Amino acid sequence: MRVTIKDVSRASGVSIKTVSRVLNKERYVGTETRARVEAAVAALNFRPSMAARSLAGKRSFQIALICDNPSPYYVYEMQSGIRDRCALDGVRMIAQPYDRNSPTLLDDIENLVEATHVDGLILTPPVSDYPAVLDLLAKRGVRFVRVSPGSAAELAPSTFIDNEAAAAAMTAHLLGLGHRRIGFIAGHPSYATSGQRMQGYAKALGKAGIPLDPVLVREGSYDFASGAAAAEDLLALDPPPTAIFASSDDMAAGALTVAHRRGLSVPGQLSVAGFDDTALAGFVWPPLTTIRQPTRVMAYQAADLLLGPADAPVERREVAFELVVRESTGRV
Amino acid sequence: MRVTIKDVSRASGVSIKTVSRVLNKERYVGTETRARVEAAVAALNFRPSMAARSLAGKRSFQIALICDNPSPYYVYEMQSGIRDRCALDGVRMIAQPYDRNSPTLLDDIENLVEATHVDGLILTPPVSDYPAVLDLLAKRGVRFVRVSPGSAAELAPSTFIDNEAAAAAMTAHLLGLGHRRIGFIAGHPSYATSGQRMQGYAKALGKAGIPLDPVLVREGSYDFASGAAAAEDLLALDPPPTAIFASSDDMAAGALTVAHRRGLSVPGQLSVAGFDDTALAGFVWPPLTTIRQPTRVMAYQAADLLLGPADAPVERREVAFELVVRESTGRV
DNA sequence: TTGTACGCGTTATCAA
DNA sequence: TTGATAACGCGTACAA
């Protein structure tokens, strides 16, 4: 029925162990022997059983993505980036949508690690900053990489963008357009990046000699509805801000919708800008000026760190962000 | 190090096999024995190794989602629905983003089946209609469920909505608003649903005694850009249509963007409507009138079919669609 | 450079 | 209702 190593060994006339050596690209295999084995593998269309490999060996050729981000685009990009990197090494990715508020999250993760023997995990915010999860993995000696961690960066390898510099760049851009009252919609405080982005906004204002007016700052929760609500609040001010900078694209889209509704979505009126973790900015009109966070690249690099040598020093790999200027940001 | 069945058997004073029986909820286990074993399992925090289970047994407690849909929302909803159903049975989902144009798709799927010992697969369009894939799975005797299959429905269990009736309902709705020239943006022909939706549009027009004007029909490819391009074409007609009905929400969003750009996104002007496979309709302004396809429900039901008894007759499970009327569809 | 013997943790078979 | 023992397919350790 199933084609096994045994079949390959018979077909090529070498021992099971030698076939295993070829499969795992070990050294000390004769060139001719290797060729014969590879031919037999191809002829029989042999595919090693991951179950048997993980049971017998130290590796399982599987890694897991712990991702409970509410944005489908973010999840999709993360999975795609990781998949791309894993494909290079013949490693499989286990990706389950998780619920970050689930009381069994910790248990689920422990279960996953035990049951699947994964070689490592990739953690995204906000789980990448959950002390309980970090402790658990460290205690079990499981490798993991964190995406956009907020603290304790020395704990494990990680990938990130400079959120503070990014927010400062966008704020400076808006200031350069002549805006003096810039509304800011912050992200949910459970995400470390929220604070970093807020910092960048504040610093850029300070640098320009403009006092931070607390009334111009609202807290959202990274979704469309909270962005719309925050924008309504901000535009009800007297005088209203001439620009709104949202900490995520979903919130920026919400703000833009409010602008549409109020007839402000035309050049010379309200400027709306945002972070663009995903791709939503392409679906709204007029297109948003955004800080593009290369989620897919961060994912790829995270997988790269995870699949790299186990004894490598803890590396923090920075990925460049991009300020994408589009027409929605008109001059005041 | 790792807690095994052996440890549980020692702790509870029964044989390994009996522990296994309890874990698999087999019959013929004494009530008291079962209780003791369960207590030991909980006390030791025992988690069975999936690798060992799939190696020794006939089941692997894993299913795979073959989903190469380009829409992140669709993928997310599919994964979430399947995850929800799988969680009930302690089954894990393997979800890899695939590339439907990959020349190695068939090989990748075969590899997945062989390597992971999955108990079954869930196929989404357009792969759910690829004869080569269907053949392969049938030949190997692997269970699978198809989502929205276009033909050969008797081949395997499937979930679907009545696309023709849905398109007809939307067309009738637009006719009821007074529209007589309704542009239609069709989906890519590689998706069976594209033809079904087109049929519904044509039939509803016929029923109203309105001849189908071929110039009002354009072919898109389910994405934002093709929807925008098709809308540009349609609005360049003389006279232009007073309504546009797109076969997907991404294309509808593209059409709406064109309407914005031309100043037509106000009541009394162009009506834009679309299918809503995902959730995008909530992110545009004004909100689109849509046929809501409950992707998550279809996914849940697909997993339900897959995890059900293996000897069940081939079932076609229909899921209800919903016509969601929102403000973008104004009277002519 | 290659081969032998054993074990990984669980389920299947068959006997008790 | 329970238990002993042989698989499952592969990697590891060690020997040749």
XYZ file of C-alpha atoms (C1' of nucleotides) in Angstrom:
696
model
C 0.000 0.000 0.000
C 2.120 2.810 1.305
C 5.618 3.218 -0.085
C 8.151 3.077 2.722
C 11.878 3.429 3.148
C 12.030 -0.338 3.049
C 10.712 -0.365 -0.488
C 13.246 2.223 -1.521
C 16.060 0.284 0.090
C 15.045 -2.879 -1.734
C 14.710 -1.093 -5.044
C 18.092 0.557 -4.768
C 19.881 -2.329 -3.150
C 21.172 -0.477 -0.090
C 20.238 -0.568 3.555
C 17.391 1.369 5.103
C 19.840 3.486 6.989
C 21.602 4.605 3.847
C 18.333 5.678 2.312
C 17.674 7.652 5.460
C 21.070 9.287 5.064
C 20.275 10.394 1.580
C 16.891 11.755 2.627
C 18.436 13.793 5.391
C 21.312 14.970 3.246
C 23.884 13.559 5.625
C 27.513 13.347 4.665
C 29.423 10.141 4.069
C 27.297 8.749 1.291
C 28.935 7.577 -1.918
C 28.122 9.703 -4.925
C 26.943 6.730 -6.883
C 24.981 5.318 -3.970
C 23.248 8.643 -3.504
C 22.302 8.770 -7.167
C 20.855 5.294 -7.091
C 18.816 6.020 -3.999
C 17.527 9.251 -5.424
C 16.485 7.485 -8.565
C 14.575 4.894 -6.572
C 12.903 7.583 -4.498
C 11.724 9.334 -7.638
C 10.678 6.115 -9.358
C 8.603 4.912 -6.430
C 7.319 8.403 -5.676
C 8.317 7.907 -2.072
C 7.235 10.459 0.563
C 8.567 10.000 4.077
C 5.962 9.857 6.812
C 6.157 12.914 9.016
C 4.627 10.931 11.829
C 7.401 8.368 11.779
C 10.079 10.997 11.424
C 8.886 13.031 14.366
C 8.443 9.940 16.459
C 11.866 8.515 15.787
C 13.933 11.634 15.377
C 14.585 14.869 17.139
C 12.880 17.000 14.521
C 9.285 17.016 13.303
C 9.696 19.252 10.270
C 6.748 21.253 11.485
C 6.481 24.704 12.970
C 3.420 26.466 14.304
C 2.095 29.963 13.914
C 0.373 31.348 16.990
C -1.648 34.151 15.518
C -4.858 35.526 16.914
C -4.815 38.860 15.174
C -8.350 39.932 14.310
C -7.328 41.179 10.873
C -7.731 38.561 8.148
C -5.254 40.405 5.966
C -2.611 40.280 8.659
C -3.146 36.586 9.230
C -3.044 35.885 5.516
C 0.189 37.783 5.021
C 1.795 36.113 8.009
C 0.854 32.662 6.799
C 2.019 33.389 3.268
C 5.388 34.724 4.348
C 6.037 31.802 6.651
C 4.888 29.308 4.073
C 7.296 30.750 1.525
C 10.264 30.353 3.837
C 9.230 26.917 5.072
C 8.875 25.594 1.545
C 12.595 26.126 1.072
C 13.341 23.634 3.832
C 10.510 21.188 3.267
C 8.981 22.219 6.561
C 5.266 22.363 7.155
C 3.397 25.148 8.908
C 0.561 24.512 11.310
C -1.639 27.572 11.478
C -4.684 27.748 13.643
C -6.732 30.857 14.218
C -6.654 31.393 17.968
C -8.792 33.494 20.231
C -6.590 35.740 22.334
C -9.246 36.043 24.996
C -9.721 32.335 25.330
C -9.166 31.189 28.901
C -7.617 28.019 27.531
C -5.051 29.761 25.319
C -2.124 28.653 27.429
C -3.438 25.147 27.605
C -4.054 25.089 23.872
C -0.496 26.110 23.174
C 0.910 23.534 25.548
C -1.293 20.967 23.930
C -0.096 21.965 20.491
C 3.529 21.713 21.485
C 3.109 18.335 23.146
C 0.852 16.787 20.571
C 2.583 17.868 17.413
C 6.240 17.877 18.493
C 6.670 21.128 16.542
C 10.246 22.270 16.087
C 9.330 25.814 16.969
C 6.717 28.520 17.169
C 6.188 31.969 15.734
C 4.328 34.361 18.009
C 2.540 37.489 16.846
C 1.193 40.384 18.946
C -0.261 40.452 21.421
C 0.611 36.883 22.369
C 4.262 37.622 21.622
C 4.196 39.646 24.844
C 2.189 37.323 27.061
C 4.537 36.467 29.944
C 2.720 33.224 30.684
C 3.220 31.976 27.146
C 6.836 33.090 27.044
C 7.505 31.362 30.348
C 5.867 28.174 29.241
C 7.915 27.917 26.076
C 11.167 28.814 27.760
C 10.505 26.270 30.483
C 9.841 23.518 27.982
C 12.880 24.451 25.965
C 10.853 25.042 22.821
C 12.330 27.381 20.238
C 10.277 30.385 19.259
C 10.521 33.675 17.422
C 8.548 36.785 18.278
C 7.082 39.239 15.815
C 6.964 42.849 16.999
C 7.687 42.190 20.668
C 7.204 45.073 23.046
C 9.664 44.168 25.778
C 12.229 41.650 26.950
C 13.659 41.553 23.449
C 16.607 39.482 24.652
C 14.342 36.546 25.410
C 14.169 35.161 21.905
C 14.868 36.133 18.302
C 12.417 38.598 16.841
C 11.475 40.655 13.824
C 10.129 44.169 13.999
C 9.808 47.560 12.396
C 10.718 50.811 14.119
C 7.178 51.843 14.991
C 8.219 55.001 16.758
C 10.260 56.255 13.808
C 7.448 55.297 11.454
C 4.814 57.230 13.377
C 7.184 60.177 13.662
C 7.775 60.106 9.921
C 4.078 60.161 9.178
C 3.444 62.934 11.679
C 6.303 64.945 10.180
C 4.802 64.388 6.759
C 1.455 65.771 7.896
C 3.182 68.730 9.567
C 5.004 69.347 6.315
C 1.675 69.642 4.552
C 0.837 72.495 6.879
C -1.332 70.683 9.400
C -1.152 71.974 12.957
C -4.039 70.113 14.564
C -3.504 66.426 13.872
C -5.902 63.988 15.477
C -4.370 60.684 16.570
C -6.230 57.412 16.953
C -4.162 55.102 19.122
C -4.274 51.331 19.081
C -5.371 49.061 21.857
C -3.004 49.230 24.837
C -2.627 45.455 24.938
C -0.431 45.800 21.863
C 3.044 47.072 22.624
C 3.181 48.703 19.229
C 0.356 51.025 20.225
C 2.538 52.831 22.716
C 5.464 52.987 20.333
C 3.367 54.610 17.639
C 1.937 57.077 20.100
C 5.464 57.985 21.165
C 6.470 58.708 17.593
C 3.490 60.993 17.137
C 4.308 62.869 20.324
C 8.005 63.219 19.538
C 7.449 64.554 16.053
C 5.049 67.146 17.413
C 7.578 68.114 20.055
C 10.312 68.471 17.507
C 8.109 70.886 15.562
C 7.444 72.862 18.706
C 3.769 71.972 18.786
C 2.329 71.062 22.171
C 0.522 67.740 22.337
C -3.159 68.461 22.867
C -4.617 65.462 24.743
C -8.060 66.170 23.353
C -6.768 65.243 19.913
C -5.816 61.747 21.017
C -8.380 58.922 21.103
C -7.992 55.265 21.880
C -9.282 52.719 19.388
C -9.062 48.966 19.269
C -7.563 48.449 15.806
C -10.891 47.780 14.117
C -13.068 49.670 11.664
C -15.831 50.578 14.111
C -13.554 52.049 16.752
C -11.788 54.100 14.103
C -15.080 55.496 12.886
C -16.203 56.298 16.423
C -12.933 58.023 17.250
C -13.131 60.077 14.068
C -16.667 61.168 14.923
C -15.423 62.334 18.301
C -12.499 64.195 16.819
C -14.536 65.932 14.125
C -17.046 67.081 16.716
C -14.333 69.196 18.333
C -14.286 72.953 17.865
C -12.114 73.571 16.013
C -11.808 70.085 14.493
C -8.456 68.651 13.453
C -7.450 69.148 9.831
C -5.834 65.725 9.675
C -6.361 62.358 11.351
C -3.618 59.791 11.787
C -4.834 56.326 12.735
C -2.662 53.561 14.141
C -4.049 50.879 11.855
C -5.573 50.677 8.421
C -8.884 49.352 9.627
C -9.239 52.366 11.889
C -8.096 54.682 9.107
C -10.742 53.203 6.839
C -13.302 53.878 9.540
C -12.131 57.475 9.800
C -12.260 57.874 6.042
C -15.813 56.569 5.992
C -16.798 59.259 8.461
C -15.051 61.792 6.258
C -17.044 60.559 3.264
C -20.263 60.847 5.183
C -19.481 64.425 6.161
C -18.360 65.442 2.690
C -14.774 65.921 3.834
C -13.167 63.321 1.596
C -12.009 65.810 -0.980
C -8.625 67.481 -1.437
C -8.184 70.537 0.713
C -10.431 69.116 3.405
C -9.613 66.523 6.031
C -6.438 64.497 5.499
C -6.622 60.924 6.669
C -3.538 58.785 7.153
C -2.826 55.504 8.812
C -0.641 52.522 9.429
C -1.119 49.841 6.832
C -0.443 46.452 8.316
C -2.405 44.734 5.665
C -3.757 45.852 2.331
C -7.017 47.532 3.142
C -5.644 50.899 2.109
C -5.998 49.785 -1.486
C -9.723 49.240 -1.132
C -10.824 52.655 0.038
C -11.368 55.861 -1.821
C -9.557 58.170 -1.945
C -6.524 55.974 -1.270
C -4.952 56.509 2.125
C -1.477 57.766 2.783
C 0.025 55.095 4.960
C 2.983 53.630 6.717
C 3.256 50.283 5.012
C 4.314 47.571 7.393
C 5.701 44.666 5.394
C 3.906 41.935 7.296
C 4.834 39.288 4.792
C 8.514 40.145 5.047
C 8.413 40.102 8.822
C 6.795 36.686 8.644
C 9.380 35.375 6.208
C 12.215 36.654 8.351
C 10.663 35.195 11.468
C 10.534 31.790 9.832
C 14.087 32.292 8.664
C 15.232 32.883 12.211
C 13.294 29.897 13.485
C 14.703 27.533 10.890
C 18.243 28.801 11.303
C 20.892 27.161 13.505
C 19.694 26.521 17.019
C 22.867 27.783 18.634
C 22.776 31.182 16.930
C 22.811 34.184 19.244
C 19.474 35.896 19.869
C 18.984 38.141 16.897
C 16.670 41.120 16.498
C 15.997 41.510 12.829
C 14.670 44.889 11.763
C 12.553 45.256 8.647
C 12.186 48.572 6.864
C 8.825 50.328 6.781
C 7.710 52.553 3.952
C 5.861 55.859 3.879
C 3.429 55.593 0.973
C 1.994 58.958 0.000
C -1.337 58.777 -1.783
C -3.869 61.402 -2.710
C -6.030 61.340 0.400
C -3.512 63.518 2.145
C -4.157 66.853 0.517
C -2.684 70.170 1.532
C -4.605 71.935 4.275
C 10.642 14.189 30.192
C 7.550 13.651 28.086
C 4.497 12.178 29.736
C 3.410 9.029 27.935
C 0.598 6.548 28.114
C 2.944 4.348 30.091
C 3.116 6.925 32.859
C -0.652 7.179 32.925
C -1.018 3.440 33.057
C 1.382 3.203 35.993
C -0.326 6.054 37.831
C -3.777 4.568 37.402
C -2.777 0.940 37.823
C -4.234 -0.324 34.563
C -2.680 -1.520 31.335
C -1.541 0.706 28.528
C -4.248 -0.617 26.287
C -6.970 0.300 28.725
C -5.698 3.839 28.906
C -5.810 3.906 25.144
C -9.377 2.717 25.282
C -10.362 5.554 27.541
C -8.613 8.097 25.350
C -10.445 6.873 22.296
C -13.773 6.626 24.065
C -14.126 2.972 23.243
C -16.802 0.862 24.853
C -16.178 -1.941 27.280
C -14.371 0.061 29.908
C -15.517 -0.157 33.488
C -17.022 3.026 34.829
C -14.694 3.105 37.749
C -11.672 2.236 35.629
C -12.509 5.020 33.245
C -12.754 7.504 36.091
C -9.407 6.481 37.508
C -7.713 6.781 34.158
C -9.253 10.152 33.477
C -8.068 11.366 36.848
C -4.526 10.249 36.084
C -4.617 11.881 32.667
C -5.639 15.165 34.209
C -3.169 14.898 37.066
C -0.217 14.205 34.812
C -1.424 16.650 32.170
C -0.995 13.948 29.590
C -1.285 14.808 25.867
C -1.171 11.960 23.391
C 1.390 12.291 20.631
C -0.281 12.798 17.305
C 2.748 11.347 15.577
C 2.456 8.070 17.443
C -1.281 7.948 16.963
C -1.127 8.439 13.234
C 1.705 5.975 12.912
C 0.046 3.199 14.840
C -3.604 3.820 14.124
C -5.874 4.274 11.200
C -6.659 7.883 12.043
C -4.360 10.871 12.353
C -6.813 13.333 13.895
C -5.780 15.820 11.281
C -7.578 17.211 8.277
C -6.279 19.598 5.659
C -7.761 22.626 3.988
C -6.803 23.051 0.355
C -7.538 26.689 -0.193
C -5.871 28.905 -2.729
C -8.480 31.614 -2.878
C -6.862 35.014 -3.370
C -9.148 36.703 -0.868
C -7.713 36.858 2.639
C -11.190 37.260 4.093
C -12.409 34.126 2.416
C -9.436 32.155 3.628
C -9.816 33.478 7.140
C -13.496 32.647 7.294
C -12.896 29.170 5.926
C -10.181 28.464 8.440
C -12.225 29.806 11.313
C -15.311 27.778 10.448
C -13.345 24.583 10.069
C -11.374 25.223 13.231
C -14.606 25.663 15.186
C -15.984 22.327 14.041
C -12.681 20.492 14.467
C -12.267 21.710 18.014
C -15.389 19.748 18.938
C -13.681 16.500 17.983
C -10.141 17.290 19.052
C -9.045 17.290 15.434
C -6.375 19.565 14.097
C -6.531 21.501 10.847
C -3.567 21.866 8.539
C -4.000 24.973 6.434
C -1.497 25.991 3.871
C -1.974 28.817 1.421
C -1.639 27.227 -1.990
C -1.050 28.738 -5.386
C -3.678 27.508 -7.790
C -1.415 28.147 -10.762
C 1.473 26.201 -9.336
C 2.581 23.437 -11.686
C 3.308 21.312 -8.627
C -0.130 21.655 -7.080
C -1.077 18.053 -7.686
C 2.259 16.866 -6.412
C 1.971 19.087 -3.354
C -1.408 17.653 -2.509
C -0.214 14.103 -2.955
C 2.755 14.911 -0.807
C 0.530 16.369 1.880
C -1.701 13.329 1.931
C 1.197 10.890 2.101
C 3.332 12.787 4.556
C 0.732 13.829 7.071
C -1.668 10.853 6.934
C -4.579 13.341 7.046
C -7.984 11.804 7.616
C -9.520 13.973 4.944
C -9.423 17.142 2.903
C -11.656 20.125 2.319
C -11.447 21.600 -1.168
C -12.515 25.118 -2.063
C -13.016 26.611 -5.536
C -11.529 26.403 -7.985
C -9.571 23.353 -6.847
C -12.823 21.695 -5.814
C -13.470 21.292 -9.538
C -10.008 20.229 -10.709
C -10.515 16.776 -12.244
C -6.898 15.809 -11.656
C -7.162 16.512 -7.940
C -10.521 14.773 -7.648
C -9.155 11.744 -9.464
C -6.085 11.579 -7.311
C -8.039 11.626 -4.071
C -10.605 9.131 -5.267
C -7.885 6.795 -6.457
C -6.093 6.935 -3.120
C -9.305 6.446 -1.229
C -8.885 9.665 0.701
C -12.040 11.263 2.042
C -12.783 14.786 0.968
C -15.527 17.367 0.978
C -16.032 20.004 -1.677
C -17.144 23.565 -1.098
C -19.228 25.083 -3.912
C -18.537 22.432 -6.525
C -19.624 23.209 -10.060
C -20.196 19.732 -11.404
C -20.103 16.029 -10.628
C -21.788 16.726 -7.326
C -22.269 13.015 -6.688
C -18.521 12.510 -6.384
C -18.203 13.567 -2.768
C -20.110 15.413 -0.054
C -20.302 19.153 -0.547
C -21.652 22.414 0.815
C -23.001 25.197 -1.342
C -25.393 28.084 -1.726
C -27.862 28.451 -4.566
C -25.851 30.963 -6.577
C -28.334 31.164 -9.390
C -31.233 31.957 -7.075
C -29.082 34.463 -5.220
C -28.088 36.340 -8.352
C -31.670 36.272 -9.517
C -32.841 37.692 -6.206
C -30.389 40.572 -6.388
C -31.273 41.302 -9.999
C -34.966 41.268 -9.121
C -34.246 43.643 -6.261
C -32.536 46.085 -8.618
C -35.375 45.759 -11.115
C -37.792 46.496 -8.303
C -35.976 49.760 -7.676
C -36.755 50.774 -11.211
C -33.471 49.930 -12.898
C -33.739 48.773 -16.505
C -30.084 48.870 -17.589
C -28.148 46.797 -15.065
C -24.476 46.219 -15.720
C -23.147 42.826 -14.687
C -19.558 42.034 -13.796
C -19.042 38.299 -14.063
C -16.456 36.279 -12.186
C -13.586 34.368 -13.664
C -14.769 31.413 -15.761
C -12.490 29.022 -13.899
C -14.937 29.266 -11.012
C -18.098 27.287 -11.564
C -20.010 29.782 -9.463
C -19.332 32.477 -12.046
C -21.579 30.810 -14.578
C -24.285 30.102 -12.007
C -24.429 33.742 -10.991
C -24.536 34.861 -14.567
C -27.457 32.496 -15.158
C -29.395 33.992 -12.281
C -28.882 37.494 -13.642
C -30.052 36.422 -17.097
C -33.079 34.541 -15.825
C -34.302 37.388 -13.656
C -34.047 39.763 -16.589
C -35.930 37.309 -18.768
C -38.672 36.954 -16.210
C -39.104 40.720 -16.219
C -39.292 40.721 -19.982
C -36.056 42.625 -20.373
C -33.707 41.404 -23.101
C -30.170 40.672 -22.003
C -27.897 43.256 -23.568
C -24.461 41.611 -23.976
C -22.750 44.987 -23.904
C -23.772 45.315 -20.251
C -21.890 42.166 -19.260
C -18.166 42.249 -18.510
C -15.842 39.574 -17.274
C -13.744 40.236 -14.189
C -11.423 38.032 -12.201
C -12.867 38.454 -8.704
C -10.388 41.124 -7.643
C -10.599 44.833 -6.968
C -8.708 45.979 -10.059
C -10.769 43.987 -12.544
C -13.968 45.277 -10.930
C -12.778 48.845 -11.294
C -11.772 48.298 -14.908
C -15.100 46.679 -15.773
C -16.986 49.543 -14.131
C -14.999 52.080 -16.141
C -15.976 50.236 -19.308
C -19.614 50.065 -18.346
C -19.870 53.713 -17.357
C -18.291 54.737 -20.658
C -21.307 53.330 -22.482
C -23.945 55.616 -23.925
C -26.281 55.451 -22.225
C -24.491 54.053 -19.149
C -26.165 51.532 -16.853
C -27.977 52.932 -13.826
C -26.880 50.019 -11.674
C -23.917 47.659 -11.523
C -24.087 44.184 -10.037
C -20.705 42.582 -9.401
C -20.128 38.880 -8.778
C -17.840 39.444 -5.811
C -17.320 42.027 -3.127
C -13.813 42.903 -4.210
C -15.082 43.703 -7.673
C -18.034 45.610 -6.218
C -15.622 47.672 -4.139
C -13.671 48.412 -7.291
C -16.851 49.511 -9.033
C -17.813 51.667 -6.074
C -14.414 53.331 -6.133
C -14.979 54.283 -9.756
C -18.379 55.622 -8.778
C -16.749 57.741 -6.054
C -14.243 59.086 -8.500
C -16.981 60.093 -10.908
C -19.179 61.640 -8.271
C -21.836 58.973 -8.703
C -21.716 57.540 -5.199
C -24.747 59.411 -4.003
C -28.386 58.319 -3.732
C -30.271 58.707 -6.982
C -27.163 58.086 -9.024
C -25.471 54.792 -9.791
C -26.502 51.820 -7.664
C -23.749 49.342 -6.925
C -24.438 45.858 -5.634
C -22.420 42.708 -5.270
C -21.879 39.294 -3.868
C -20.293 39.394 -0.439
C -18.195 36.315 0.104
C -16.189 37.936 2.771
C -16.671 41.130 4.740
C -15.312 43.865 2.561
C -18.759 45.331 2.065
C -18.524 46.724 5.577
C -15.404 48.713 4.771
C -16.633 50.771 1.875
C -18.784 53.848 1.747
C -21.605 53.999 1.093
C -22.181 50.420 2.246
C -22.969 47.990 -0.547
C -26.160 46.070 -0.983
C -25.000 42.488 -1.198
C -25.768 38.826 -1.334
C -24.097 37.613 1.809
C -22.508 34.206 1.343
C -21.953 32.641 4.757
C -18.459 31.384 4.103
C -17.885 30.503 7.725
C -21.018 28.408 7.860
C -20.131 26.595 4.674
C -16.732 25.849 6.147
C -18.210 24.582 9.393
C -20.637 22.354 7.551
C -17.895 21.042 5.298
C -15.863 20.025 8.329
C -18.995 18.500 9.818
C -19.460 16.329 6.758
C -15.825 15.326 6.737
C -15.787 14.342 10.386
C -19.072 12.471 10.167
C -19.421 8.713 9.649
C -17.390 7.436 6.722
C -20.175 5.243 5.399
C -22.732 8.030 5.189
C -24.282 8.569 1.752
C -22.911 11.446 -0.303
C -24.677 14.492 1.018
C -25.099 17.895 -0.597
C -25.648 20.379 2.187
C -27.197 23.662 1.157
C -26.578 26.804 3.165
C -28.892 29.791 2.966
C -27.710 33.059 1.469
C -29.002 36.448 2.527
C -29.903 39.560 0.578
C -28.598 42.478 2.635
C -30.018 45.793 1.522
C -27.888 48.808 2.386
C -28.032 52.421 1.377
C -25.815 52.290 -1.700
C -28.681 50.942 -3.707
C -30.751 54.071 -4.167
C -33.804 54.450 -6.342
C -33.039 55.359 -9.948
C 31.290 4.731 3.650
C 27.759 1.337 5.000
C 24.855 -1.829 7.846
C 22.501 -3.860 12.321
C 19.633 -3.496 16.226
C 16.811 -0.894 18.880
C 13.431 2.477 20.333
C 10.056 6.430 19.645
C 4.453 6.368 21.714
C 0.505 4.754 20.233
C -3.151 1.484 18.211
C -4.480 -3.354 16.456
C -4.847 -8.136 17.231
C -5.859 -11.686 19.817
C -6.094 -14.053 23.967
C -7.621 -14.164 28.850
C -14.084 -5.947 30.621
C -9.016 -6.269 30.547
C -4.044 -7.263 29.184
C 0.298 -8.918 26.452
C 2.556 -8.321 22.285
C 3.289 -7.133 17.717
C 3.244 -3.728 14.512
C 3.507 1.389 12.406
C 7.989 3.908 9.523
C 11.648 6.178 10.587
C 16.118 8.058 13.094
C 19.882 7.051 16.555
C 23.732 4.675 18.392
C 27.089 1.839 17.518
C 29.530 -1.595 14.973
C 31.760 -3.117 10.712
